[in-house]
């Protein structure tokens, strides 16, 4: 083979002119043989949803040498002429002049022979599922969203902060935690029935983080505006389509920012992400709209085009109370909003994204800023029609005394949070932030039903193999 530079399939397909010599490499998705003495291979290299068709002449030596090896799943390098396609399916195709098979895939054994497989089956072969249309599309969208998250914050001067994965704080029990230890589990050092954690690696009990928020606040009160974007862990023993044991979380934290500014940023952020996906993942979203979730694109356009409704928790409770909907969970002031309530608000009542704010103090964590009167805190949740809650956030309590008292009220020991309290002792400032579960976002944008299908290697109860 000559020293032609490899072109990606996406580039070849969008080429406006024919080319006498191109090189492409990728995996054979399908093969079709015609009676007229030609074989047609559909090649995909992950650069886009579409395959490129390459045509082999049965009298060509490169076909005769490789005929047996050209099966679904095999990996090939192809050199030839890029020409306008005679067929209707695509704009460009390649007439093969040279061909090399890098790796074969046994016709009898390669698991991805059929056109369509269930997502459950594909989860069993997490090492091969990236070679399917759906996973190609999911992962390209996921990649674009990660990029646009960074762009959104970087364009606004936020500092990207790497918060620790191993931690001793528990973010007031945001979720069940995984313990980190090097002690011998069969024979841990014990004293009067208790493990001596002084002998553990860090000299105290440590866990995998459930949130980077508290550490984020430290840096927001020095850099003004920061964001985290990293792995988070919850030992949730709930096998739902919305929970993973290991997931990625985005958490901006802003000094000099009160609840209204926080809601403004969250709204701008959500609209930015959906607009960017519509613009840059059009082909993949088209696929999801057709195959996974009808009306997806229209739904996204509405999110991008409208102003989000803002309603206090108290008003939301009134609306729900007056609705006469047969809710499974009763509505009364002080209760947590269930997803049926959230859906009613965004899908039926307001028919657009809704931000609910000022929640009862009782049902929210200690760090949220208390409103006058003491009954509610400055929390906010962003709810999307058909999708549900995408963001939760709050203004943080910045008063040293009030924060200490709220900790005690919630049975937390202030001495365990001395560094967090110090932030309120030295140069405290109003500040706010929110959290967005990255996989939930990918789920919303793609319409994928199960969160296990929007992360490369899902970690769930009894499942961490690959
Ligand atoms: P949920 O009620 O859905 O369990 P949560 O109230 O525990 O969520 P937070 O503690 O507010 O969630 O976490 C912030 C965000 O992280 C959530 O809005 C959600 O998008 C995401 N998230 C929480 N738990 C998980 C999980 N187990 N897997 C994937 N994403 C999660
Ligand atoms: Mn949870």
Coordinates of N, CA and C in Angstrom, one line a residue, residues 237-360:
X237 N -28.3 0.5 46.6 CA -28.7 -0.9 46.3 C -30.1 -0.9 45.6
X238 N -30.3 0.1 44.8 CA -31.6 0.2 44.0 C -31.3 -0.1 42.6
X239 N -31.9 -1.1 42.1 CA -31.7 -1.5 40.7 C -32.7 -0.7 39.8
X240 N -32.5 0.6 39.6 CA -33.4 1.3 38.8 C -32.8 1.7 37.5
X241 N -33.6 2.2 36.6 CA -33.0 2.6 35.3 C -32.4 4.0 35.3
X242 N -32.3 4.6 36.5 CA -31.8 5.9 36.7 C -30.6 6.0 37.7
X243 N -30.2 4.8 38.2 CA -29.1 4.9 39.2 C -27.9 4.0 38.8
X244 N -26.8 4.5 39.0 CA -25.5 3.8 38.8 C -24.7 3.9 40.1
X245 N -23.8 2.9 40.3 CA -23.0 3.0 41.5 C -21.8 3.9 41.3
X246 N -21.5 4.1 40.0 CA -20.4 5.0 39.6 C -20.9 5.9 38.5
X247 N -21.0 7.2 38.7 CA -21.4 8.0 37.6 C -20.7 9.4 37.7
X248 N -20.9 10.2 36.7 CA -20.1 11.4 36.6 C -21.1 12.6 36.9
X249 N -20.5 13.5 37.6 CA -21.3 14.6 38.1 C -20.7 16.0 37.7
X250 N -21.5 16.9 37.4 CA -21.0 18.3 37.1 C -21.5 19.2 38.2
X251 N -20.6 19.9 38.9 CA -21.1 20.8 40.0 C -20.4 22.1 40.0
X252 N -21.1 23.1 39.4 CA -20.5 24.5 39.4 C -20.8 25.1 40.8
X253 N -19.9 25.9 41.3 CA -20.1 26.6 42.5 C -19.6 28.1 42.4
X254 N -20.5 29.0 42.7 CA -20.2 30.4 42.4 C -20.3 31.3 43.7
X255 N -19.3 32.1 43.9 CA -19.3 33.1 45.0 C -20.1 34.3 44.4
X256 N -20.6 35.1 45.3 CA -21.3 36.3 44.9 C -22.5 36.0 44.1
X257 N -23.2 34.9 44.4 CA -24.3 34.4 43.6 C -25.4 33.9 44.5
X258 N -26.6 34.5 44.3 CA -27.7 34.1 45.2 C -28.6 33.2 44.4
X259 N -29.7 32.8 45.0 CA -30.5 31.8 44.4 C -31.0 32.2 43.0
X260 N -31.4 33.4 42.8 CA -31.9 33.9 41.5 C -30.8 33.7 40.4
X261 N -29.6 34.1 40.7 CA -28.5 34.0 39.8 C -28.2 32.6 39.5
X262 N -28.3 31.7 40.5 CA -28.1 30.3 40.4 C -29.1 29.7 39.4
X263 N -30.4 30.1 39.5 CA -31.4 29.6 38.6 C -31.2 30.1 37.2
X264 N -30.7 31.4 37.1 CA -30.4 31.9 35.8 C -29.4 31.1 35.1
X265 N -28.3 30.8 35.9 CA -27.2 30.0 35.3 C -27.6 28.6 34.9
X266 N -28.4 28.0 35.8 CA -28.9 26.6 35.5 C -29.7 26.6 34.2
X267 N -30.6 27.6 34.1 CA -31.4 27.6 32.9 C -30.6 27.8 31.6
X268 N -29.7 28.8 31.7 CA -28.8 29.1 30.6 C -28.0 27.8 30.2
X269 N -27.5 27.1 31.2 CA -26.7 25.9 31.0 C -27.5 24.8 30.3
X270 N -28.7 24.6 30.8 CA -29.5 23.5 30.2 C -29.8 23.8 28.7
X271 N -30.2 25.1 28.5 CA -30.6 25.5 27.1 C -29.3 25.4 26.2
X272 N -28.2 25.8 26.7 CA -27.0 25.7 26.0 C -26.6 24.3 25.6
X273 N -26.8 23.3 26.5 CA -26.4 21.9 26.2 C -27.4 21.3 25.2
X274 N -28.6 21.6 25.3 CA -29.6 21.0 24.4 C -29.4 21.7 23.0
X275 N -29.2 23.0 22.9 CA -29.0 23.7 21.7 C -27.7 23.1 21.0
X276 N -26.7 23.0 21.7 CA -25.4 22.5 21.2 C -25.6 21.0 20.6
X277 N -26.3 20.2 21.4 CA -26.6 18.8 20.9 C -27.4 18.8 19.6
X278 N -28.4 19.7 19.5 CA -29.2 19.8 18.3 C -28.4 20.2 17.1
X279 N -27.5 21.1 17.4 CA -26.6 21.6 16.3 C -25.6 20.6 15.9
X280 N -24.9 20.0 16.9 CA -23.7 19.2 16.5 C -23.9 17.7 16.5
X281 N -25.1 17.3 17.0 CA -25.3 15.8 16.9 C -26.6 15.5 16.1
X282 N -26.8 16.3 15.1 CA -28.1 16.2 14.4 C -28.4 14.8 13.9
X283 N -27.4 14.2 13.3 CA -27.6 12.9 12.7 C -27.9 11.8 13.7
X284 N -27.2 11.9 14.8 CA -27.4 10.9 15.9 C -28.8 11.2 16.6
X285 N -29.1 12.4 16.8 CA -30.4 12.7 17.4 C -31.6 12.3 16.5
X286 N -31.4 12.4 15.2 CA -32.4 12.0 14.2 C -32.6 10.5 14.4
X287 N -31.6 9.7 14.6 CA -31.7 8.3 14.9 C -32.4 8.0 16.2
X288 N -32.1 8.7 17.2 CA -32.9 8.5 18.5 C -34.3 8.9 18.3
X289 N -34.6 10.0 17.6 CA -36.0 10.4 17.4 C -36.7 9.3 16.6
X290 N -36.1 8.7 15.7 CA -36.8 7.6 14.9 C -36.9 6.3 15.7
X291 N -35.8 5.9 16.3 CA -35.8 4.5 16.8 C -36.0 4.4 18.3
X292 N -35.7 5.4 19.1 CA -35.7 5.3 20.5 C -36.8 6.1 21.2
X293 N -37.0 7.3 20.8 CA -38.0 8.1 21.5 C -38.6 9.1 20.5
X294 N -39.8 8.8 20.1 CA -40.5 9.7 19.1 C -40.7 11.0 19.7
X295 N -40.5 12.1 18.9 CA -40.7 13.4 19.4 C -39.6 14.0 20.1
X296 N -38.5 13.3 20.2 CA -37.3 13.8 21.0 C -36.8 15.1 20.5
X297 N -36.7 15.3 19.2 CA -36.1 16.5 18.7 C -37.0 17.7 19.0
X298 N -38.3 17.5 18.8 CA -39.3 18.5 19.0 C -39.3 18.9 20.5
X299 N -39.2 17.9 21.4 CA -39.1 18.2 22.8 C -37.9 19.1 23.1
X300 N -36.7 18.7 22.5 CA -35.5 19.5 22.8 C -35.6 20.9 22.2
X301 N -36.2 21.1 21.1 CA -36.4 22.4 20.5 C -37.2 23.3 21.5
X302 N -38.2 22.7 22.1 CA -39.1 23.5 23.0 C -38.2 23.9 24.2
X303 N -37.4 23.0 24.7 CA -36.5 23.4 25.9 C -35.6 24.5 25.5
X304 N -35.1 24.5 24.3 CA -34.2 25.5 23.9 C -34.9 26.9 23.7
X305 N -36.1 26.8 23.2 CA -36.8 28.0 22.8 C -37.6 28.8 23.9
X306 N -37.9 28.1 25.0 CA -38.8 28.8 25.9 C -38.0 29.3 27.1
X307 N -38.7 30.1 27.9 CA -38.2 30.6 29.2 C -38.8 29.6 30.2
X308 N -37.9 29.2 31.1 CA -38.4 28.2 32.1 C -39.3 28.9 33.1
X309 N -40.3 28.2 33.5 CA -41.3 28.7 34.5 C -40.6 28.5 35.9
X310 N -40.8 29.5 36.8 CA -40.3 29.4 38.1 C -41.4 29.5 39.1
X311 N -41.4 28.5 40.0 CA -42.6 28.4 40.9 C -42.0 28.0 42.3
X312 N -42.5 28.6 43.4 CA -42.1 28.2 44.7 C -42.7 26.8 45.0
X313 N -42.0 26.2 45.9 CA -42.5 24.9 46.3 C -43.9 25.0 46.9
X314 N -44.2 26.1 47.6 CA -45.5 26.3 48.2 C -46.6 26.5 47.2
X315 N -46.3 27.3 46.1 CA -47.2 27.4 45.0 C -47.4 26.1 44.3
X316 N -46.3 25.4 44.1 CA -46.4 24.1 43.4 C -47.3 23.1 44.2
X317 N -47.2 23.2 45.5 CA -48.1 22.3 46.3 C -49.6 22.7 46.1
X318 N -49.8 24.0 46.0 CA -51.2 24.5 45.8 C -51.7 24.0 44.5
X319 N -50.9 24.1 43.4 CA -51.2 23.6 42.1 C -51.6 22.1 42.1
X320 N -50.7 21.4 42.7 CA -50.9 19.9 42.8 C -52.2 19.6 43.6
X321 N -52.4 20.3 44.6 CA -53.5 20.1 45.5 C -54.8 20.3 44.8
X322 N -54.8 21.3 43.9 CA -56.1 21.7 43.2 C -56.3 20.9 41.9
X323 N -55.3 20.0 41.6 CA -55.3 19.4 40.3 C -56.3 18.3 40.1
X324 N -56.8 17.7 41.2 CA -57.7 16.5 41.1 C -57.0 15.3 40.3
X325 N -55.7 15.3 40.2 CA -55.1 14.2 39.6 C -55.0 13.0 40.6
X326 N -55.2 11.8 40.1 CA -55.1 10.6 41.0 C -53.7 10.3 41.3
X327 N -53.0 11.1 42.1 CA -51.6 10.8 42.4 C -51.5 9.6 43.3
X328 N -50.5 8.8 43.2 CA -50.2 7.7 44.1 C -49.8 8.2 45.4
X329 N -48.9 9.2 45.4 CA -48.4 9.8 46.7 C -49.2 11.0 47.0
X330 N -49.7 11.1 48.2 CA -50.4 12.3 48.7 C -49.6 13.6 48.6
X331 N -50.2 14.7 48.4 CA -49.5 15.9 48.4 C -49.9 16.7 49.6
X332 N -48.9 17.1 50.4 CA -49.2 18.1 51.4 C -47.9 18.8 51.7
X333 N -48.0 20.1 52.2 CA -46.9 20.9 52.4 C -45.9 20.2 53.3
X334 N -44.6 20.1 52.9 CA -43.6 19.4 53.7 C -43.2 18.1 53.1
X335 N -44.0 17.6 52.1 CA -43.6 16.3 51.5 C -42.6 16.5 50.4
X336 N -41.9 15.4 50.1 CA -41.0 15.4 48.9 C -41.8 15.3 47.7
X337 N -41.4 16.1 46.6 CA -42.2 15.9 45.4 C -41.7 14.6 44.7
X338 N -42.7 13.8 44.4 CA -42.4 12.6 43.7 C -42.4 12.8 42.2
X339 N -41.9 11.9 41.4 CA -41.7 12.2 40.0 C -43.1 12.4 39.3
X340 N -44.1 11.7 39.8 CA -45.5 12.0 39.2 C -45.9 13.4 39.4
X341 N -45.5 14.0 40.5 CA -45.8 15.4 40.8 C -45.0 16.3 39.9
X342 N -43.7 16.0 39.8 CA -42.9 16.8 38.9 C -43.3 16.8 37.5
X343 N -43.8 15.6 37.1 CA -44.2 15.4 35.7 C -45.5 16.2 35.4
X344 N -46.4 16.2 36.4 CA -47.6 16.9 36.2 C -47.3 18.4 36.0
X345 N -46.4 18.9 36.9 CA -46.1 20.3 36.8 C -45.5 20.7 35.4
X346 N -44.5 19.9 35.0 CA -43.8 20.4 33.7 C -44.6 19.9 32.5
X347 N -45.3 18.8 32.5 CA -45.9 18.3 31.3 C -47.3 18.8 31.1
X348 N -48.0 18.8 32.2 CA -49.4 19.1 32.0 C -49.8 20.6 32.4
X349 N -49.3 21.0 33.5 CA -49.7 22.3 34.0 C -49.0 23.5 33.3
X350 N -47.6 23.5 33.3 CA -46.9 24.5 32.7 C -46.5 24.2 31.2
X351 N -46.4 22.9 30.9 CA -46.0 22.5 29.6 C -44.7 23.0 29.1
X352 N -43.8 23.1 30.0 CA -42.4 23.6 29.7 C -41.5 23.3 30.9
X353 N -40.2 23.5 30.7 CA -39.3 23.3 31.9 C -39.7 24.2 33.1
X354 N -39.6 23.7 34.3 CA -40.0 24.4 35.5 C -38.9 24.3 36.5
X355 N -38.7 25.4 37.2 CA -37.8 25.4 38.3 C -38.6 25.6 39.6
X356 N -38.6 24.6 40.4 CA -39.2 24.7 41.7 C -38.2 25.2 42.7
X357 N -38.5 26.2 43.6 CA -37.5 26.7 44.5 C -38.2 27.0 45.9
X358 N -37.3 27.2 46.9 CA -37.7 27.5 48.2 C -38.5 26.2 48.8
X359 N -37.7 25.2 49.1 CA -38.3 24.0 49.6 C -38.3 24.0 51.2
X360 N -39.2 23.2 51.8 CA -39.2 23.1 53.2 C -37.8 22.8 53.8

